[in-house]
Tab-separated table of N, CA and C in Angstrom:
chain	number	residue	atom	x	y	z
A	1	UNK	N	31.302	7.104	-9.264
A	1	UNK	CA	30.561	8.139	-8.570
A	1	UNK	C	29.122	7.648	-8.351
A	2	UNK	N	28.597	7.869	-7.172
A	2	UNK	CA	27.236	7.431	-6.860
A	2	UNK	C	26.223	8.258	-7.659
A	3	UNK	N	25.047	7.677	-7.835
A	3	UNK	CA	23.987	8.372	-8.568
A	3	UNK	C	23.606	9.681	-7.881
A	4	UNK	N	23.614	9.654	-6.554
A	4	UNK	CA	23.225	10.843	-5.803
A	4	UNK	C	24.218	11.987	-6.026
A	5	UNK	N	25.498	11.659	-5.995
A	5	UNK	CA	26.526	12.696	-6.233
A	5	UNK	C	26.443	13.198	-7.666
A	6	UNK	N	26.234	12.275	-8.596
A	6	UNK	CA	26.116	12.640	-10.006
A	6	UNK	C	24.919	13.569	-10.199
A	7	UNK	N	23.806	13.247	-9.547
A	7	UNK	CA	22.602	14.074	-9.625
A	7	UNK	C	22.882	15.482	-9.112
A	8	UNK	N	23.471	15.580	-7.929
A	8	UNK	CA	23.774	16.896	-7.343
A	8	UNK	C	24.714	17.695	-8.245
A	9	UNK	N	25.736	17.007	-8.776
A	9	UNK	CA	26.721	17.680	-9.612
A	9	UNK	C	26.069	18.212	-10.897
A	10	UNK	N	25.280	17.384	-11.553
A	10	UNK	CA	24.649	17.806	-12.806
A	10	UNK	C	23.603	18.895	-12.560
A	11	UNK	N	22.863	18.784	-11.483
A	11	UNK	CA	21.886	19.834	-11.160
A	11	UNK	C	22.572	21.169	-10.890
A	12	UNK	N	23.732	21.107	-10.265
A	12	UNK	CA	24.453	22.343	-9.948
A	12	UNK	C	24.988	23.036	-11.199
A	13	UNK	N	25.214	22.278	-12.288
A	13	UNK	CA	25.698	22.898	-13.524
A	13	UNK	C	24.606	23.709	-14.186
A	14	UNK	N	23.362	23.286	-14.022
A	14	UNK	CA	22.243	23.996	-14.634
A	14	UNK	C	22.100	23.733	-16.118
A	15	UNK	N	22.873	22.815	-16.667
A	15	UNK	CA	22.810	22.518	-18.101
A	15	UNK	C	21.628	21.589	-18.372
A	16	UNK	N	20.669	22.116	-19.092
A	16	UNK	CA	19.420	21.410	-19.341
A	16	UNK	C	19.648	20.081	-20.049
A	17	UNK	N	20.578	20.045	-21.024
A	17	UNK	CA	20.817	18.804	-21.764
A	17	UNK	C	21.321	17.711	-20.838
A	18	UNK	N	22.252	18.052	-19.943
A	18	UNK	CA	22.803	17.071	-19.002
A	18	UNK	C	21.737	16.595	-18.014
A	19	UNK	N	20.949	17.540	-17.525
A	19	UNK	CA	19.892	17.214	-16.565
A	19	UNK	C	18.870	16.275	-17.216
A	20	UNK	N	18.440	16.616	-18.434
A	20	UNK	CA	17.470	15.775	-19.140
A	20	UNK	C	18.032	14.384	-19.409
A	21	UNK	N	19.302	14.321	-19.800
A	21	UNK	CA	19.932	13.030	-20.075
A	21	UNK	C	19.987	12.171	-18.810
A	22	UNK	N	20.337	12.795	-17.681
A	22	UNK	CA	20.389	12.056	-16.420
A	22	UNK	C	19.008	11.578	-16.008
A	23	UNK	N	18.001	12.439	-16.105
A	23	UNK	CA	16.645	12.044	-15.746
A	23	UNK	C	16.157	10.902	-16.640
A	24	UNK	N	16.469	10.979	-17.926
A	24	UNK	CA	16.079	9.904	-18.839
A	24	UNK	C	16.777	8.598	-18.468
A	25	UNK	N	18.047	8.704	-18.101
A	25	UNK	CA	18.813	7.522	-17.677
A	25	UNK	C	18.200	6.903	-16.412
A	26	UNK	N	17.860	7.755	-15.435
A	26	UNK	CA	17.273	7.258	-14.188
A	26	UNK	C	15.878	6.672	-14.438
A	27	UNK	N	15.121	7.325	-15.300
A	27	UNK	CA	13.780	6.824	-15.621
A	27	UNK	C	13.877	5.444	-16.264
A	28	UNK	N	14.759	5.322	-17.232
A	28	UNK	CA	14.936	4.046	-17.925
A	28	UNK	C	15.404	2.956	-16.959
A	29	UNK	N	16.298	3.323	-16.076
A	29	UNK	CA	16.858	2.352	-15.141
A	29	UNK	C	15.829	1.871	-14.119
A	30	UNK	N	14.991	2.762	-13.619
A	30	UNK	CA	14.114	2.432	-12.490
A	30	UNK	C	12.634	2.281	-12.820
A	31	UNK	N	12.209	2.550	-14.050
A	31	UNK	CA	10.762	2.504	-14.331
A	31	UNK	C	10.182	1.103	-14.108
A	32	UNK	N	10.928	0.061	-14.461
A	32	UNK	CA	10.441	-1.300	-14.250
A	32	UNK	C	10.254	-1.610	-12.779
A	33	UNK	N	11.223	-1.229	-11.967
A	33	UNK	CA	11.147	-1.465	-10.527
A	33	UNK	C	9.979	-0.699	-9.911
A	34	UNK	N	9.834	0.557	-10.288
A	34	UNK	CA	8.752	1.389	-9.749
A	34	UNK	C	7.393	0.784	-10.129
A	35	UNK	N	7.231	0.398	-11.377
A	35	UNK	CA	5.961	-0.208	-11.817
A	35	UNK	C	5.704	-1.532	-11.106
A	36	UNK	N	6.760	-2.310	-10.893
A	36	UNK	CA	6.613	-3.587	-10.186
A	36	UNK	C	6.102	-3.362	-8.761
A	37	UNK	N	6.681	-2.404	-8.069
A	37	UNK	CA	6.272	-2.118	-6.688
A	37	UNK	C	4.823	-1.652	-6.654
A	38	UNK	N	4.470	-0.776	-7.551
A	38	UNK	CA	3.093	-0.269	-7.592
A	38	UNK	C	2.122	-1.406	-7.901
A	39	UNK	N	2.526	-2.298	-8.810
A	39	UNK	CA	1.627	-3.383	-9.217
A	39	UNK	C	1.392	-4.403	-8.109
A	40	UNK	N	2.213	-4.378	-7.067
A	40	UNK	CA	1.958	-5.244	-5.919
A	40	UNK	C	0.706	-4.796	-5.174
A	41	UNK	N	0.336	-3.531	-5.332
A	41	UNK	CA	-0.808	-2.969	-4.620
A	41	UNK	C	-1.982	-2.678	-5.554
A	42	UNK	N	-1.684	-2.304	-6.779
A	42	UNK	CA	-2.685	-1.853	-7.737
A	42	UNK	C	-2.724	-2.837	-8.905
A	43	UNK	N	-3.904	-3.283	-9.298
A	43	UNK	CA	-4.018	-4.278	-10.363
A	43	UNK	C	-4.269	-3.658	-11.741
A	44	UNK	N	-4.809	-2.477	-11.809
A	44	UNK	CA	-5.096	-1.830	-13.084
A	44	UNK	C	-3.801	-1.308	-13.715
A	45	UNK	N	-3.525	-1.767	-14.931
A	45	UNK	CA	-2.301	-1.354	-15.622
A	45	UNK	C	-2.287	0.153	-15.845
A	46	UNK	N	-3.444	0.708	-16.208
A	46	UNK	CA	-3.515	2.157	-16.432
A	46	UNK	C	-3.184	2.930	-15.159
A	47	UNK	N	-3.705	2.466	-14.029
A	47	UNK	CA	-3.407	3.123	-12.753
A	47	UNK	C	-1.937	2.979	-12.382
A	48	UNK	N	-1.359	1.812	-12.646
A	48	UNK	CA	0.062	1.597	-12.358
A	48	UNK	C	0.901	2.598	-13.146
A	49	UNK	N	0.597	2.746	-14.424
A	49	UNK	CA	1.349	3.676	-15.283
A	49	UNK	C	1.175	5.111	-14.791
A	50	UNK	N	-0.059	5.492	-14.453
A	50	UNK	CA	-0.317	6.849	-13.963
A	50	UNK	C	0.439	7.132	-12.666
A	51	UNK	N	0.394	6.183	-11.752
A	51	UNK	CA	1.069	6.372	-10.465
A	51	UNK	C	2.579	6.419	-10.671
A	52	UNK	N	3.106	5.584	-11.550
A	52	UNK	CA	4.549	5.604	-11.841
A	52	UNK	C	4.955	6.962	-12.405
A	53	UNK	N	4.137	7.504	-13.279
A	53	UNK	CA	4.428	8.836	-13.823
A	53	UNK	C	4.449	9.877	-12.707
A	54	UNK	N	3.512	9.765	-11.781
A	54	UNK	CA	3.495	10.691	-10.641
A	54	UNK	C	4.755	10.563	-9.792
A	55	UNK	N	5.207	9.323	-9.596
A	55	UNK	CA	6.421	9.084	-8.811
A	55	UNK	C	7.607	9.797	-9.457
A	56	UNK	N	7.771	9.604	-10.750
A	56	UNK	CA	8.915	10.216	-11.433
A	56	UNK	C	8.756	11.727	-11.549
A	57	UNK	N	7.542	12.195	-11.741
A	57	UNK	CA	7.309	13.632	-11.795
A	57	UNK	C	7.690	14.281	-10.461
A	58	UNK	N	7.260	13.677	-9.360
A	58	UNK	CA	7.638	14.189	-8.038
A	58	UNK	C	9.148	14.149	-7.840
A	59	UNK	N	9.763	13.054	-8.285
A	59	UNK	CA	11.219	12.941	-8.162
A	59	UNK	C	11.906	14.050	-8.948
A	60	UNK	N	11.484	14.256	-10.185
A	60	UNK	CA	12.119	15.280	-11.014
A	60	UNK	C	11.900	16.675	-10.435
A	61	UNK	N	10.708	16.924	-9.903
A	61	UNK	CA	10.413	18.235	-9.323
A	61	UNK	C	11.160	18.480	-8.006
A	62	UNK	N	11.487	17.407	-7.298
A	62	UNK	CA	12.142	17.543	-5.993
A	62	UNK	C	13.571	17.024	-5.983
A	63	UNK	N	14.160	16.878	-7.137
A	63	UNK	CA	15.494	16.269	-7.245
A	63	UNK	C	16.537	17.000	-6.405
A	64	UNK	N	16.412	18.298	-6.293
A	64	UNK	CA	17.387	19.068	-5.501
A	64	UNK	C	17.322	18.711	-4.022
A	65	UNK	N	16.170	18.245	-3.588
A	65	UNK	CA	15.974	17.935	-2.169
A	65	UNK	C	16.202	16.463	-1.830
A	66	UNK	N	16.526	15.654	-2.830
A	66	UNK	CA	16.742	14.232	-2.591
A	66	UNK	C	18.099	14.050	-1.929
A	67	UNK	N	18.064	13.675	-0.650
A	67	UNK	CA	19.298	13.511	0.109
A	67	UNK	C	19.620	12.062	0.402
A	68	UNK	N	18.750	11.174	-0.026
A	68	UNK	CA	18.981	9.759	0.241
A	68	UNK	C	19.198	9.023	-1.073
A	69	UNK	N	19.398	7.755	-0.984
A	69	UNK	CA	19.599	6.897	-2.130
A	69	UNK	C	18.435	7.048	-3.108
A	70	UNK	N	18.733	7.272	-4.373
A	70	UNK	CA	17.699	7.509	-5.377
A	70	UNK	C	16.772	6.301	-5.504
A	71	UNK	N	17.341	5.120	-5.515
A	71	UNK	CA	16.537	3.901	-5.627
A	71	UNK	C	15.576	3.795	-4.441
A	72	UNK	N	16.070	4.072	-3.238
A	72	UNK	CA	15.234	4.041	-2.047
A	72	UNK	C	14.127	5.095	-2.146
A	73	UNK	N	14.487	6.286	-2.582
A	73	UNK	CA	13.521	7.373	-2.720
A	73	UNK	C	12.391	6.956	-3.667
A	74	UNK	N	12.770	6.414	-4.828
A	74	UNK	CA	11.771	6.039	-5.828
A	74	UNK	C	10.894	4.874	-5.367
A	75	UNK	N	11.506	3.871	-4.740
A	75	UNK	CA	10.712	2.722	-4.290
A	75	UNK	C	9.780	3.103	-3.138
A	76	UNK	N	10.267	3.927	-2.229
A	76	UNK	CA	9.414	4.393	-1.120
A	76	UNK	C	8.262	5.233	-1.651
A	77	UNK	N	8.582	6.100	-2.578
A	77	UNK	CA	7.555	6.954	-3.170
A	77	UNK	C	6.520	6.114	-3.915
A	78	UNK	N	6.977	5.095	-4.639
A	78	UNK	CA	6.051	4.218	-5.373
A	78	UNK	C	5.088	3.525	-4.414
A	79	UNK	N	5.635	2.980	-3.336
A	79	UNK	CA	4.796	2.288	-2.361
A	79	UNK	C	3.793	3.259	-1.736
A	80	UNK	N	4.262	4.435	-1.326
A	80	UNK	CA	3.384	5.406	-0.673
A	80	UNK	C	2.292	5.902	-1.610
A	81	UNK	N	2.637	6.152	-2.859
A	81	UNK	CA	1.624	6.627	-3.808
A	81	UNK	C	0.599	5.531	-4.114
A	82	UNK	N	1.049	4.286	-4.182
A	82	UNK	CA	0.122	3.181	-4.408
A	82	UNK	C	-0.845	3.049	-3.227
A	83	UNK	N	-0.314	3.143	-2.021
A	83	UNK	CA	-1.171	3.053	-0.833
A	83	UNK	C	-2.129	4.235	-0.752
A	84	UNK	N	-1.650	5.432	-1.108
A	84	UNK	CA	-2.535	6.598	-1.142
A	84	UNK	C	-3.666	6.387	-2.143
A	85	UNK	N	-3.335	5.804	-3.286
A	85	UNK	CA	-4.347	5.518	-4.304
A	85	UNK	C	-5.398	4.553	-3.752
A	86	UNK	N	-4.938	3.517	-3.071
A	86	UNK	CA	-5.885	2.560	-2.484
A	86	UNK	C	-6.795	3.233	-1.472
A	87	UNK	N	-6.210	4.066	-0.625
A	87	UNK	CA	-7.014	4.767	0.376
A	87	UNK	C	-8.046	5.670	-0.286
A	88	UNK	N	-7.651	6.300	-1.378
A	88	UNK	CA	-8.524	7.265	-2.038
A	88	UNK	C	-9.659	6.596	-2.812
A	89	UNK	N	-9.357	5.483	-3.492
A	89	UNK	CA	-10.342	4.905	-4.405
A	89	UNK	C	-10.958	3.582	-3.968
A	90	UNK	N	-10.375	2.907	-3.036
A	90	UNK	CA	-10.928	1.616	-2.607
A	90	UNK	C	-11.499	1.741	-1.214
A	91	UNK	N	-12.701	2.224	-1.135
A	91	UNK	CA	-13.334	2.520	0.146
A	91	UNK	C	-14.185	1.361	0.653
A	92	UNK	N	-13.685	0.140	0.532
A	92	UNK	CA	-14.420	-1.015	1.041
A	92	UNK	C	-14.028	-1.225	2.492
A	93	UNK	N	-15.010	-1.286	3.338
A	93	UNK	CA	-14.761	-1.462	4.750
A	93	UNK	C	-15.212	-2.852	5.161
A	94	UNK	N	-14.357	-3.565	5.860
A	94	UNK	CA	-14.662	-4.938	6.246
A	94	UNK	C	-15.197	-4.983	7.674
A	95	UNK	N	-16.504	-4.837	7.817
A	95	UNK	CA	-17.135	-4.936	9.121
A	95	UNK	C	-18.569	-5.413	8.918
A	96	UNK	N	-19.079	-6.110	9.883
A	96	UNK	CA	-20.446	-6.603	9.832
A	96	UNK	C	-21.158	-6.056	11.057
A	97	UNK	N	-22.383	-5.638	10.904
A	97	UNK	CA	-23.131	-5.032	12.006
A	97	UNK	C	-23.149	-5.960	13.217
A	98	UNK	N	-23.241	-7.242	12.978
A	98	UNK	CA	-23.311	-8.183	14.097
A	98	UNK	C	-21.974	-8.329	14.822
A	99	UNK	N	-20.917	-7.833	14.232
A	99	UNK	CA	-19.595	-7.953	14.847
A	99	UNK	C	-19.157	-6.696	15.587
A	100	UNK	N	-20.046	-5.760	15.728
A	100	UNK	CA	-19.653	-4.522	16.400
A	100	UNK	C	-19.266	-4.755	17.856
A	101	UNK	N	-19.761	-5.839	18.447
A	101	UNK	CA	-19.356	-6.132	19.825
A	101	UNK	C	-17.865	-6.448	19.889
A	102	UNK	N	-17.288	-6.970	18.820
A	102	UNK	CA	-15.846	-7.211	18.774
A	102	UNK	C	-15.064	-5.910	18.804
A	103	UNK	N	-15.702	-4.876	18.343
A	103	UNK	CA	-15.026	-3.577	18.260
A	103	UNK	C	-15.210	-2.771	19.540
A	104	UNK	N	-15.567	-3.452	20.601
A	104	UNK	CA	-15.777	-2.791	21.892
A	104	UNK	C	-16.790	-1.661	21.794
A	105	UNK	N	-17.860	-1.945	21.061
A	105	UNK	CA	-18.972	-1.002	20.897
A	105	UNK	C	-18.573	0.332	20.302
A	106	UNK	N	-17.524	0.330	19.499
A	106	UNK	CA	-17.166	1.565	18.791
A	106	UNK	C	-18.266	1.837	17.786
A	107	UNK	N	-18.594	3.098	17.627
A	107	UNK	CA	-19.638	3.406	16.653
A	107	UNK	C	-19.021	3.452	15.266
A	108	UNK	N	-19.686	2.762	14.351
A	108	UNK	CA	-19.233	2.740	12.967
A	108	UNK	C	-20.382	3.257	12.124
A	109	UNK	N	-20.121	4.271	11.371
A	109	UNK	CA	-21.152	4.908	10.570
A	109	UNK	C	-21.723	3.927	9.549
A	110	UNK	N	-23.029	4.051	9.298
A	110	UNK	CA	-23.675	3.196	8.303
A	110	UNK	C	-23.084	3.393	6.914
A	111	UNK	N	-22.468	4.554	6.677
A	111	UNK	CA	-21.831	4.794	5.375
A	111	UNK	C	-20.740	3.779	5.094
A	112	UNK	N	-20.161	3.204	6.120
A	112	UNK	CA	-19.039	2.291	5.946
A	112	UNK	C	-19.455	0.820	5.919
A	113	UNK	N	-20.716	0.581	6.110
A	113	UNK	CA	-21.166	-0.799	6.164
A	113	UNK	C	-21.695	-1.233	4.803
A	114	UNK	N	-21.057	-2.186	4.234
A	114	UNK	CA	-21.485	-2.717	2.941
A	114	UNK	C	-21.888	-4.159	3.215
A	115	UNK	N	-23.136	-4.315	3.595
A	115	UNK	CA	-23.606	-5.582	4.148
A	115	UNK	C	-23.424	-6.773	3.211
A	116	UNK	N	-23.738	-6.607	1.954
A	116	UNK	CA	-23.658	-7.743	1.033
A	116	UNK	C	-22.222	-8.259	0.921
A	117	UNK	N	-21.282	-7.351	0.752
A	117	UNK	CA	-19.878	-7.726	0.627
A	117	UNK	C	-19.384	-8.353	1.924
A	118	UNK	N	-19.761	-7.757	3.024
A	118	UNK	CA	-19.303	-8.249	4.314
A	118	UNK	C	-19.872	-9.622	4.636
A	119	UNK	N	-21.130	-9.816	4.283
A	119	UNK	CA	-21.731	-11.121	4.531
A	119	UNK	C	-21.010	-12.188	3.717
A	120	UNK	N	-20.688	-11.847	2.470
A	120	UNK	CA	-19.958	-12.775	1.615
A	120	UNK	C	-18.593	-13.121	2.197
A	121	UNK	N	-17.908	-12.116	2.713
A	121	UNK	CA	-16.603	-12.368	3.327
A	121	UNK	C	-16.748	-13.205	4.591
A	122	UNK	N	-17.705	-12.822	5.423
A	122	UNK	CA	-17.875	-13.543	6.680
A	122	UNK	C	-18.229	-15.006	6.438
A	123	UNK	N	-19.068	-15.223	5.438
A	123	UNK	CA	-19.480	-16.596	5.120
A	123	UNK	C	-18.327	-17.436	4.587
A	124	UNK	N	-17.335	-16.790	4.002
A	124	UNK	CA	-16.239	-17.516	3.374
A	124	UNK	C	-14.941	-17.498	4.186
A	125	UNK	N	-14.932	-16.778	5.285
A	125	UNK	CA	-13.741	-16.739	6.136
A	125	UNK	C	-14.000	-17.526	7.405
A	126	UNK	N	-12.957	-18.083	7.938
A	126	UNK	CA	-13.064	-18.737	9.232
A	126	UNK	C	-13.254	-17.657	10.287
A	127	UNK	N	-13.846	-18.014	11.396
A	127	UNK	CA	-14.124	-17.048	12.461
A	127	UNK	C	-12.858	-16.348	12.924
A	128	UNK	N	-11.790	-17.087	13.112
A	128	UNK	CA	-10.536	-16.490	13.558
A	128	UNK	C	-10.003	-15.499	12.533
A	129	UNK	N	-10.075	-15.849	11.262
A	129	UNK	CA	-9.611	-14.939	10.204
A	129	UNK	C	-10.417	-13.645	10.239
A	130	UNK	N	-11.714	-13.793	10.312
A	130	UNK	CA	-12.620	-12.643	10.332
A	130	UNK	C	-12.341	-11.746	11.543
A	131	UNK	N	-12.163	-12.365	12.706
A	131	UNK	CA	-11.914	-11.598	13.927
A	131	UNK	C	-10.589	-10.847	13.868
A	132	UNK	N	-9.552	-11.473	13.331
A	132	UNK	CA	-8.248	-10.804	13.231
A	132	UNK	C	-8.349	-9.592	12.312
A	133	UNK	N	-9.059	-9.746	11.192
A	133	UNK	CA	-9.256	-8.598	10.301
A	133	UNK	C	-9.938	-7.451	11.034
A	134	UNK	N	-11.017	-7.771	11.738
A	134	UNK	CA	-11.758	-6.729	12.451
A	134	UNK	C	-10.912	-6.058	13.524
A	135	UNK	N	-10.192	-6.862	14.284
A	135	UNK	CA	-9.387	-6.308	15.374
A	135	UNK	C	-8.262	-5.416	14.849
A	136	UNK	N	-7.656	-5.812	13.746
A	136	UNK	CA	-6.534	-5.017	13.229
A	136	UNK	C	-7.014	-3.776	12.480
A	137	UNK	N	-8.029	-3.952	11.645
A	137	UNK	CA	-8.458	-2.842	10.800
A	137	UNK	C	-9.315	-1.831	11.560
A	138	UNK	N	-10.282	-2.300	12.325
A	138	UNK	CA	-11.212	-1.375	12.942
A	138	UNK	C	-10.892	-1.017	14.384
A	139	UNK	N	-10.423	-1.966	15.129
A	139	UNK	CA	-10.030	-1.643	16.501
A	139	UNK	C	-8.622	-1.069	16.525
A	140	UNK	N	-7.949	-1.167	15.370
A	140	UNK	CA	-6.597	-0.632	15.208
A	140	UNK	C	-5.629	-1.200	16.235
A	141	UNK	N	-5.850	-2.472	16.561
A	141	UNK	CA	-4.922	-3.146	17.465
A	141	UNK	C	-3.689	-3.570	16.684
A	142	UNK	N	-2.541	-3.526	17.328
A	142	UNK	CA	-1.321	-4.010	16.707
A	142	UNK	C	-1.354	-5.532	16.694
A	143	UNK	N	-0.467	-6.126	15.888
A	143	UNK	CA	-0.405	-7.581	15.861
A	143	UNK	C	-0.039	-8.131	17.235
A	144	UNK	N	0.790	-7.402	17.944
A	144	UNK	CA	1.185	-7.834	19.288
A	144	UNK	C	-0.019	-7.839	20.230
A	145	UNK	N	-0.836	-6.786	20.152
A	145	UNK	CA	-2.024	-6.702	20.997
A	145	UNK	C	-3.035	-7.807	20.642
A	146	UNK	N	-3.176	-8.066	19.355
A	146	UNK	CA	-4.096	-9.122	18.926
A	146	UNK	C	-3.602	-10.476	19.410
A	147	UNK	N	-2.286	-10.703	19.264
A	147	UNK	CA	-1.737	-11.997	19.695
A	147	UNK	C	-1.957	-12.206	21.186
A	148	UNK	N	-1.833	-11.146	21.949
A	148	UNK	CA	-2.063	-11.241	23.389
A	148	UNK	C	-3.545	-11.523	23.677
A	149	UNK	N	-4.408	-10.827	22.971
A	149	UNK	CA	-5.850	-10.976	23.183
A	149	UNK	C	-6.337	-12.375	22.788
A	150	UNK	N	-5.739	-12.940	21.739
A	150	UNK	CA	-6.178	-14.242	21.243
A	150	UNK	C	-5.295	-15.401	21.697
A	151	UNK	N	-4.321	-15.082	22.535
A	151	UNK	CA	-3.373	-16.096	23.024
A	151	UNK	C	-2.708	-16.857	21.878
A	152	UNK	N	-2.153	-16.104	20.957
A	152	UNK	CA	-1.454	-16.676	19.802
A	152	UNK	C	-0.089	-16.014	19.677
A	153	UNK	N	0.794	-16.639	18.936
A	153	UNK	CA	2.083	-16.019	18.649
A	153	UNK	C	1.852	-14.858	17.691
A	154	UNK	N	2.629	-13.811	17.891
A	154	UNK	CA	2.500	-12.636	17.038
A	154	UNK	C	2.755	-12.996	15.573
A	155	UNK	N	3.746	-13.827	15.320
A	155	UNK	CA	4.057	-14.222	13.942
A	155	UNK	C	2.888	-14.984	13.318
A	156	UNK	N	2.187	-15.777	14.118
A	156	UNK	CA	1.023	-16.510	13.610
A	156	UNK	C	-0.108	-15.556	13.252
A	157	UNK	N	-0.294	-14.534	14.076
A	157	UNK	CA	-1.333	-13.535	13.802
A	157	UNK	C	-1.020	-12.802	12.500
A	158	UNK	N	0.236	-12.392	12.335
A	158	UNK	CA	0.634	-11.688	11.108
A	158	UNK	C	0.410	-12.560	9.884
A	159	UNK	N	0.862	-13.794	9.958
A	159	UNK	CA	0.720	-14.714	8.830
A	159	UNK	C	-0.750	-14.902	8.474
A	160	UNK	N	-1.574	-15.140	9.482
A	160	UNK	CA	-2.996	-15.354	9.257
A	160	UNK	C	-3.658	-14.093	8.696
A	161	UNK	N	-3.264	-12.940	9.193
A	161	UNK	CA	-3.820	-11.666	8.720
A	161	UNK	C	-3.537	-11.471	7.231
A	162	UNK	N	-2.284	-11.647	6.826
A	162	UNK	CA	-1.928	-11.410	5.437
A	162	UNK	C	-2.510	-12.469	4.506
A	163	UNK	N	-2.611	-13.706	4.965
A	163	UNK	CA	-3.275	-14.740	4.168
A	163	UNK	C	-4.758	-14.422	4.011
A	164	UNK	N	-5.351	-13.920	5.075
A	164	UNK	CA	-6.768	-13.567	5.041
A	164	UNK	C	-7.013	-12.395	4.103
A	165	UNK	N	-6.117	-11.423	4.101
A	165	UNK	CA	-6.256	-10.303	3.164
A	165	UNK	C	-6.217	-10.804	1.729
A	166	UNK	N	-5.272	-11.679	1.441
A	166	UNK	CA	-5.141	-12.228	0.094
A	166	UNK	C	-6.407	-13.004	-0.283
A	167	UNK	N	-6.881	-13.816	0.635
A	167	UNK	CA	-8.095	-14.609	0.420
A	167	UNK	C	-9.295	-13.683	0.197
A	168	UNK	N	-9.381	-12.604	0.976
A	168	UNK	CA	-10.491	-11.657	0.858
A	168	UNK	C	-10.476	-10.960	-0.490
A	169	UNK	N	-9.294	-10.577	-0.945
A	169	UNK	CA	-9.189	-9.939	-2.256
A	169	UNK	C	-9.697	-10.870	-3.353
A	170	UNK	N	-9.300	-12.136	-3.274
A	170	UNK	CA	-9.752	-13.098	-4.287
A	170	UNK	C	-11.266	-13.263	-4.238
A	171	UNK	N	-11.817	-13.329	-3.030
A	171	UNK	CA	-13.272	-13.451	-2.890
A	171	UNK	C	-13.977	-12.238	-3.481
A	172	UNK	N	-13.450	-11.054	-3.216
A	172	UNK	CA	-14.066	-9.825	-3.721
A	172	UNK	C	-13.924	-9.727	-5.237
A	173	UNK	N	-12.814	-10.176	-5.777
A	173	UNK	CA	-12.630	-10.145	-7.231
A	173	UNK	C	-13.635	-11.050	-7.923
A	174	UNK	N	-13.936	-12.202	-7.327
A	174	UNK	CA	-14.902	-13.123	-7.924
A	174	UNK	C	-16.307	-12.547	-7.917
A	175	UNK	N	-16.593	-11.707	-6.936
A	175	UNK	CA	-17.932	-11.116	-6.829
A	175	UNK	C	-18.034	-9.994	-7.815
């Protein structure tokens, strides 16, 4: 019997002991995977544990509404909660005042400009890397649009973008 059918069946019985046993079984089975997924985005062990707890708490609270594969539900939830955490707590914006012309003169509030960090990144990134970051993050261009604008293959733009993100994280960690 699939986990999803087992979940629905046990929930329908209303027997607290069975429900708790199943939740404990699912938690034990998937906690490592959930923490692993979260740790791909979040480096703080305490934050990983907190976010994992939130993932399972949401799952337990919404178990009756879970209509898809439990593993998929938990992994998707882990990724989304990790990304939400990054959006909420990591407010570093990668833009330099001198590069606003790349953004087609879009206005960017001074609140988002962290000159020292940006100068450090710009000084340590190649021009193409820096431009791809700006075009994707601030101009919100797709990789396809960037590849067209820069006359590059889309796969090359994606590869360079993700390598640049990794490189930028390492540079920021050293600072």
